[in-house]
Short mmCIF file of C-alpha atoms in Angstrom, two decimals:
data_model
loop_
_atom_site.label_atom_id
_atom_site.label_comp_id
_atom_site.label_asym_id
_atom_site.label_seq_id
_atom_site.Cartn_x
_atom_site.Cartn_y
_atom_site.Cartn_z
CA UNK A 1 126.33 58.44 95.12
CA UNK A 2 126.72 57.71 98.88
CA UNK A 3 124.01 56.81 99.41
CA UNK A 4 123.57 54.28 96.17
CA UNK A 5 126.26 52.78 97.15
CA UNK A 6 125.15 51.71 100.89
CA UNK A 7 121.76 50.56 98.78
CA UNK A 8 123.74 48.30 96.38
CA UNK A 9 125.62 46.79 99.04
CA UNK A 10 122.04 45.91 100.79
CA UNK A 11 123.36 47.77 104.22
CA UNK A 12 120.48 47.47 106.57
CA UNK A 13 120.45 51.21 106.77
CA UNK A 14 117.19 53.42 106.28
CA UNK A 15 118.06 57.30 104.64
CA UNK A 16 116.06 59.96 105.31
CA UNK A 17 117.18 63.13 102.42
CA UNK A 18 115.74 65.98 102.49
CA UNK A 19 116.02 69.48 100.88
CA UNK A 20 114.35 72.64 100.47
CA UNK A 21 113.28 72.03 96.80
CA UNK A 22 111.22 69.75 95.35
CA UNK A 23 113.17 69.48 91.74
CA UNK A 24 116.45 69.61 93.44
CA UNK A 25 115.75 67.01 95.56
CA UNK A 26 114.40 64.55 92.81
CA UNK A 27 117.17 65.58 90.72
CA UNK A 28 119.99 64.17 93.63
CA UNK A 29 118.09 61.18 94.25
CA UNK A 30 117.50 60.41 90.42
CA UNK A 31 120.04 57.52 90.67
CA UNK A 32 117.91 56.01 93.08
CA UNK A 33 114.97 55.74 90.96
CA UNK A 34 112.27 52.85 92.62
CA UNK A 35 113.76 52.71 95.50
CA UNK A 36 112.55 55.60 97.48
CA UNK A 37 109.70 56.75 98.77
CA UNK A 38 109.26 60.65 98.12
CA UNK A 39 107.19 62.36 101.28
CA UNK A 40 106.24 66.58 100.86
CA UNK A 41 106.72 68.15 103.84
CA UNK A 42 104.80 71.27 104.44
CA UNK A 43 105.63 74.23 107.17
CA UNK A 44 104.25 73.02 110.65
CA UNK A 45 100.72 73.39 110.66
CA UNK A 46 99.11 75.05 113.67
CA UNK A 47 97.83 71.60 115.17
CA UNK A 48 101.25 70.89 114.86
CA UNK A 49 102.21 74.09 116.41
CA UNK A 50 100.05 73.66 119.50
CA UNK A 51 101.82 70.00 119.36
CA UNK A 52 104.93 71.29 120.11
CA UNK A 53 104.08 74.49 122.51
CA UNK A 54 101.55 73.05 124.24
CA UNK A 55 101.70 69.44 124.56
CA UNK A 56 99.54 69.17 127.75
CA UNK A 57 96.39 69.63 125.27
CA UNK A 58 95.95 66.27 123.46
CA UNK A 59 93.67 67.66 120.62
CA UNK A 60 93.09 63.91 119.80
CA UNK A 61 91.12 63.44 122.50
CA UNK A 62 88.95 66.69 121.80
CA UNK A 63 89.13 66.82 118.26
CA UNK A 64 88.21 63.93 115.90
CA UNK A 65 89.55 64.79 112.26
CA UNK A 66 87.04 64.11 110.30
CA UNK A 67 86.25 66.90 107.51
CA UNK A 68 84.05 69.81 109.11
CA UNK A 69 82.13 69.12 112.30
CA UNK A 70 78.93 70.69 112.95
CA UNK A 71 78.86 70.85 116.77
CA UNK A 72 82.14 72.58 118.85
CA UNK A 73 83.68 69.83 121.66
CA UNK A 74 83.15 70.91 124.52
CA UNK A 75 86.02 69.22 126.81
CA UNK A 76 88.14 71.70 124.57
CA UNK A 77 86.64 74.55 126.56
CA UNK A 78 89.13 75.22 129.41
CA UNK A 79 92.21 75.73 126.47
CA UNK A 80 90.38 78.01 124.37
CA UNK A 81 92.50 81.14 126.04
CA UNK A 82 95.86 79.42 125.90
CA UNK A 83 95.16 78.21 121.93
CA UNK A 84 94.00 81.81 121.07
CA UNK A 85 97.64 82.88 122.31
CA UNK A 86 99.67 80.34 120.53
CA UNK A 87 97.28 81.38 117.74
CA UNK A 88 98.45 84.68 117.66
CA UNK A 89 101.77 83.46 118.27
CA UNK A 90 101.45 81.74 115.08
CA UNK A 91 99.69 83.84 112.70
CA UNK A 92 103.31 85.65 113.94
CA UNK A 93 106.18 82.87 113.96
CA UNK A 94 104.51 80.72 111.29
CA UNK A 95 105.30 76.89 110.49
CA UNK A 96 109.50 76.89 110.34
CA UNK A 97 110.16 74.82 113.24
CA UNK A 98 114.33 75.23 113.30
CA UNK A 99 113.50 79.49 113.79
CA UNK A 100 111.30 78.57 117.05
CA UNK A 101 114.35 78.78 119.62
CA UNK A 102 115.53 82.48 118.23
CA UNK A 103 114.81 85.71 119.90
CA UNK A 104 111.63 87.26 118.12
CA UNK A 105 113.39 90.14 116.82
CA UNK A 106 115.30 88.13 114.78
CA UNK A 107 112.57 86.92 112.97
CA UNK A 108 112.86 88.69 109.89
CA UNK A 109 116.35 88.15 109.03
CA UNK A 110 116.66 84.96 109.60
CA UNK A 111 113.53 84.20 107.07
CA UNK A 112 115.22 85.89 104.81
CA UNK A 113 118.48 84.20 105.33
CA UNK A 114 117.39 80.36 106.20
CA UNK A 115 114.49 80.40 103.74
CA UNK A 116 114.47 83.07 100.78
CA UNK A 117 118.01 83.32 100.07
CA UNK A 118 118.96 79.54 100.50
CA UNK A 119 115.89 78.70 98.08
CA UNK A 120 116.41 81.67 95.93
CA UNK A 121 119.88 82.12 95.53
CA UNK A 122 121.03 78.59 95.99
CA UNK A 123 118.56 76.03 95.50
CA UNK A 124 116.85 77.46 92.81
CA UNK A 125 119.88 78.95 91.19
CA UNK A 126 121.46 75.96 91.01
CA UNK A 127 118.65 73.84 89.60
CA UNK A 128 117.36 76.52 86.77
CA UNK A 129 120.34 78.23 86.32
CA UNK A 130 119.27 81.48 87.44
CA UNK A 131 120.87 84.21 85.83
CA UNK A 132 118.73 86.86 87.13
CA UNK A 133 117.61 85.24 90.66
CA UNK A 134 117.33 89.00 92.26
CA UNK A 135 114.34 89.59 89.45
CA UNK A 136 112.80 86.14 90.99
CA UNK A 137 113.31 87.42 94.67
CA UNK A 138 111.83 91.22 93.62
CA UNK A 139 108.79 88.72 91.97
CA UNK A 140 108.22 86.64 95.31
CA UNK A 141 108.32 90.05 97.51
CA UNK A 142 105.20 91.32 95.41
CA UNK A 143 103.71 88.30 95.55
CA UNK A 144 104.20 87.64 99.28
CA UNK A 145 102.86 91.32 100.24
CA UNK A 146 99.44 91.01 97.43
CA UNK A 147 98.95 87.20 99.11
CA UNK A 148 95.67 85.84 98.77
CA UNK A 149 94.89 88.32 95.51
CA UNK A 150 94.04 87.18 92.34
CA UNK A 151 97.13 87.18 89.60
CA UNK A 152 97.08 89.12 86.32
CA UNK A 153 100.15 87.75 85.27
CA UNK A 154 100.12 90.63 82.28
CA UNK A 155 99.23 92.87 84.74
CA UNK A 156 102.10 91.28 87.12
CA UNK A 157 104.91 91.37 83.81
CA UNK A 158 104.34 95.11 83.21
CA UNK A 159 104.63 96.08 86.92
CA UNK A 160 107.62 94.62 87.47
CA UNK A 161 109.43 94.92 84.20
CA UNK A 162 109.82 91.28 83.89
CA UNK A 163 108.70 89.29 80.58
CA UNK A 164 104.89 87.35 81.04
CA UNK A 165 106.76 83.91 79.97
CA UNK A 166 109.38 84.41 82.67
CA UNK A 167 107.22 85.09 85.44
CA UNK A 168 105.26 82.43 85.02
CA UNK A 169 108.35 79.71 85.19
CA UNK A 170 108.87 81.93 88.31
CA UNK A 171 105.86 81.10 89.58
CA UNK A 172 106.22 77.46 88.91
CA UNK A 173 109.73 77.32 90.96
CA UNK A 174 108.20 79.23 93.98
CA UNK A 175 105.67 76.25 93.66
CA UNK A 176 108.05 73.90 93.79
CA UNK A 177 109.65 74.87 96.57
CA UNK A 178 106.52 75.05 98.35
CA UNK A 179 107.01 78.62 99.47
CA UNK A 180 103.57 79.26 96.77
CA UNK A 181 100.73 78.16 95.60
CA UNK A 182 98.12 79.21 93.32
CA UNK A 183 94.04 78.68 93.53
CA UNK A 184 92.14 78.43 89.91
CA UNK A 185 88.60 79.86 89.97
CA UNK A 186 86.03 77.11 90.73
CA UNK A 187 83.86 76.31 87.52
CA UNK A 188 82.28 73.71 85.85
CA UNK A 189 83.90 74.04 82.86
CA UNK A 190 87.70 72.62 82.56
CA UNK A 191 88.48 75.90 80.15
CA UNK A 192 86.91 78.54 82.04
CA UNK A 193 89.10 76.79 85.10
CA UNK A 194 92.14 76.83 83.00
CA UNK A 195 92.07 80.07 81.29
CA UNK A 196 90.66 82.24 84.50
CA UNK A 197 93.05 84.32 86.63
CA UNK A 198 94.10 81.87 89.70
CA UNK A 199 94.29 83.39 93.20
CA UNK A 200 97.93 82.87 94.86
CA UNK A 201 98.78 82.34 98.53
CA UNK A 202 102.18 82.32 100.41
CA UNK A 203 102.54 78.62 102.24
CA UNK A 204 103.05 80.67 105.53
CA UNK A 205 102.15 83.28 107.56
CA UNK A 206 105.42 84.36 108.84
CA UNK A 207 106.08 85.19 104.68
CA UNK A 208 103.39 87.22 104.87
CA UNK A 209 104.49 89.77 108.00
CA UNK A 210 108.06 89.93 106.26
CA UNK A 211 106.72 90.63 102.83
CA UNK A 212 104.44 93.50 104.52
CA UNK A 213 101.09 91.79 103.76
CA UNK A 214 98.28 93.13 105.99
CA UNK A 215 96.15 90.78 108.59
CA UNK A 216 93.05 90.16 106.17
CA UNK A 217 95.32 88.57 103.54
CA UNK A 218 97.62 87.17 105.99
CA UNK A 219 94.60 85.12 107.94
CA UNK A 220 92.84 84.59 104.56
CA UNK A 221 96.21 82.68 103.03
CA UNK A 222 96.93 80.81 106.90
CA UNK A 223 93.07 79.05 106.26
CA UNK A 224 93.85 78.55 102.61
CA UNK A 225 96.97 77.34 103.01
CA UNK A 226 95.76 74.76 105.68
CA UNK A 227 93.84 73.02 103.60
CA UNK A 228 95.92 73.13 100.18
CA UNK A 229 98.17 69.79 101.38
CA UNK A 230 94.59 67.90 101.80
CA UNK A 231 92.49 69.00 99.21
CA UNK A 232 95.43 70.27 96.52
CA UNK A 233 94.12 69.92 93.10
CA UNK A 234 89.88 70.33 94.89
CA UNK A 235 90.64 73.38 95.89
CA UNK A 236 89.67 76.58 94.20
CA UNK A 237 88.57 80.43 94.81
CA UNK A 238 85.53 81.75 93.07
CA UNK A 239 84.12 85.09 91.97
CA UNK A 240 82.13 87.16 89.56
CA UNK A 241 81.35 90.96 88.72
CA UNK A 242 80.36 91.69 91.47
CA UNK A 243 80.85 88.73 94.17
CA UNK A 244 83.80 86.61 95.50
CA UNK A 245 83.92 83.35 97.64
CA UNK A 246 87.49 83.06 98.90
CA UNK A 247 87.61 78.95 99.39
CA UNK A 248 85.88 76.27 97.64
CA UNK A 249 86.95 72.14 98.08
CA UNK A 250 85.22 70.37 95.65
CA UNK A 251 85.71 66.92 97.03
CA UNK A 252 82.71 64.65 97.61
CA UNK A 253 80.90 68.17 98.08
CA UNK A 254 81.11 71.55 97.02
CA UNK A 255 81.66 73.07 100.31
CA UNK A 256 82.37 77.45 99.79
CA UNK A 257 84.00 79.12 102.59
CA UNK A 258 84.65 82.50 103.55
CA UNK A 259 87.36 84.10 105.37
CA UNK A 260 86.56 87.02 107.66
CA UNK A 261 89.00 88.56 110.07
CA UNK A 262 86.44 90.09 112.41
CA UNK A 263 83.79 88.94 114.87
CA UNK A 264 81.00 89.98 112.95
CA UNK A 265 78.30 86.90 112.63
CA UNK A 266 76.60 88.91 109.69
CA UNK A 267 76.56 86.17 106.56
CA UNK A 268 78.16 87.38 103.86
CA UNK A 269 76.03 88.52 100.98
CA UNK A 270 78.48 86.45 98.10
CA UNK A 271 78.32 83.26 100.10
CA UNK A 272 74.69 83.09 99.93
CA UNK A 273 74.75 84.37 96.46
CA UNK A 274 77.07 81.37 95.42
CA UNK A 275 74.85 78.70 97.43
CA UNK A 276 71.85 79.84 95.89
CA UNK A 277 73.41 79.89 92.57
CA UNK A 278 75.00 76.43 92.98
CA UNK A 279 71.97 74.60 95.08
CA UNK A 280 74.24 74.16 97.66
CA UNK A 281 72.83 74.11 101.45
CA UNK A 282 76.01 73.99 103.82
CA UNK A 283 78.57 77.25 103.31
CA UNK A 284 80.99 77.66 106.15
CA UNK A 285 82.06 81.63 107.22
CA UNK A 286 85.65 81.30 109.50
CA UNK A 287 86.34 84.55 111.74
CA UNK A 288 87.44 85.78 114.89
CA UNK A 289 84.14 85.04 117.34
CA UNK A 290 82.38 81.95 118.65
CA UNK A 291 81.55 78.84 116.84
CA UNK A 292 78.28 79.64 116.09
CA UNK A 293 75.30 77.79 113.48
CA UNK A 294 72.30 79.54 111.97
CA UNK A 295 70.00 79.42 108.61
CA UNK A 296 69.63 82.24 106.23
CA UNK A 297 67.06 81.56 103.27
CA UNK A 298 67.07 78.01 103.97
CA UNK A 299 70.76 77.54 104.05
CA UNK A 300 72.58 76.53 106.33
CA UNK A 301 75.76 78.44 107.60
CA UNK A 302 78.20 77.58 110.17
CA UNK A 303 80.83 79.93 111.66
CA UNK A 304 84.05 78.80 112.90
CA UNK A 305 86.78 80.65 114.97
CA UNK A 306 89.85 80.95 112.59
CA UNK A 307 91.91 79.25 115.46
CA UNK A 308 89.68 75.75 115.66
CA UNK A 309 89.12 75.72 112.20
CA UNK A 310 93.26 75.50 111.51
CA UNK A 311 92.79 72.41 114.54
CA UNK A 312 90.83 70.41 111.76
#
């Protein structure tokens, strides 16, 4: 109501409102309807991250964004060792810039105090009327440590003693408070999209070391989630019997990418099982080693470091 009122008296006066939920958020500012412009902000990304650590590298002037580059810039070269620290440092610390200036050790708690239980117990409660918000936190824990794994929400209901019909609305608030997100398995068919299992990803990696999650899932969900604020809604995880893809943007192309946290160069088997299957003839593999391109059975296949693939 403040705020309308400064509005209707044409002050001269820009607000910026923010909030930790999406639906709360709208909700406060209903009264305001056409006459605000609604911006998502995401964790920091690690661009941003190097941004803030390391300002002496201007990745502008090394790194043009434009979608997936096939060569490596080479004026980047004398940084490499610093970003592969602040990458590590990030895979750590993740994207919640107002934690940065506390001692490491207090990590944990305070992610569980400034983040979970603000959203959780407050935000959430507030908007939806929680009655049982400790069943929603006990939900987000399992799905924070099994990141990056594809959801049986049946399977999900009967592990945790929670009804199917309530963990999905669960789902959709931890989506709304962008702490979650969930990946549908790529197809050409609009039902098999719709009615196959989705893959879901915490929107951080710092979620992922309190929640327990190992490195694999944790690195797989950093590159996933890195992407999901550019290509949300062309973005999708496939998989079959007997092989998986873990990222595929449909946008313009169908580009599949695989996450690997290792420095083996070895292509994986499923990525040139899906290209083949799908006539495609780029796949990307991003792991721990050198940027690095080479063909296998006419495709081609280029590896990029998990670090410079989160500077696209």
């Amino acid at each position: 109501m403040t705020v309308k009122l400064y509005i209707d008296r044409k002050f001269p006066i820009k607000f910026f409102i923010s909030g930790s939920s999406i639906s709360l958020l709208t909700q406060k500012v209903d009264s305001l309807a056409g006459r605000t412009i609604e911006e998502m902000l995401f964790p920091f990304s690690f661009r941003e991250y190097i941004g803030l650590f390391a300002p002496s590298i201007n990745l502008k002037e090394h790194i043009q964004k434009e979608g997936f580059p096939n060569s490596f810039p080479l004026s980047l070269s004398p940084f490499i060792e610093e970003i592969k620290i602040l990458f590590r440092s990030f895979l750590q610390k993740g994207g919640f810039p107002h934690l940065y200036e506390e001692e490491e050790e207090m990590f944990p708690r305070l992610l569980k105090d400034e983040i979970l239980d603000k959203v959780i117990f407050r935000d959430l409660v507030e908007m939806y009327k929680l009655r049982e918000p400790s069943s929603l936190e006990r939900l987000f824990y399992y799905l924070g440590k099994n990141t990056s794994s594809v959801l049986n929400l049946t399977t999900l209901s009967q592990t945790l003693g929670i009804s199917r019909v309530v963990v999905e609305r669960y789902i959709s608030y931890l989506e709304r408070s962008l702490l979650y997100f969930r990946l549908p398995k790529f197809s050409s068919s609009l039902k098999k999209r719709l009615r196959s299992n989705p893959k879901g990803h915490i929107i951080d990696p710092s979620l992922g070391n309190l929640f327990g999650a190992n490195k694999d899932q944790i690195l797989e969900s950093a590159i996933s989630s890195s992407l999901f604020p550019s290509f949300k809604g062309n973005i999708y995880f496939w998989r079959d019997q007997f092989h998986e893809v873990d990222i595929i943007v449909d946008k313009e192309e169908i580009i599949p990418i695989e996450v690997k946290n290792s420095e083996s160069e070895e292509v994986p088997k499923s990525l040139i099982y899906l290209m083949e299957k799908l006539n495609l003839s780029k796949g990307f593999v991003v792991y721990q080693g050198r940027f690095k391109k080479t063909h296998l059975k006419g495709k081609k296949v280029v590896f990029y470091p998990s670090w410079y693939f989160l500077l696209l």
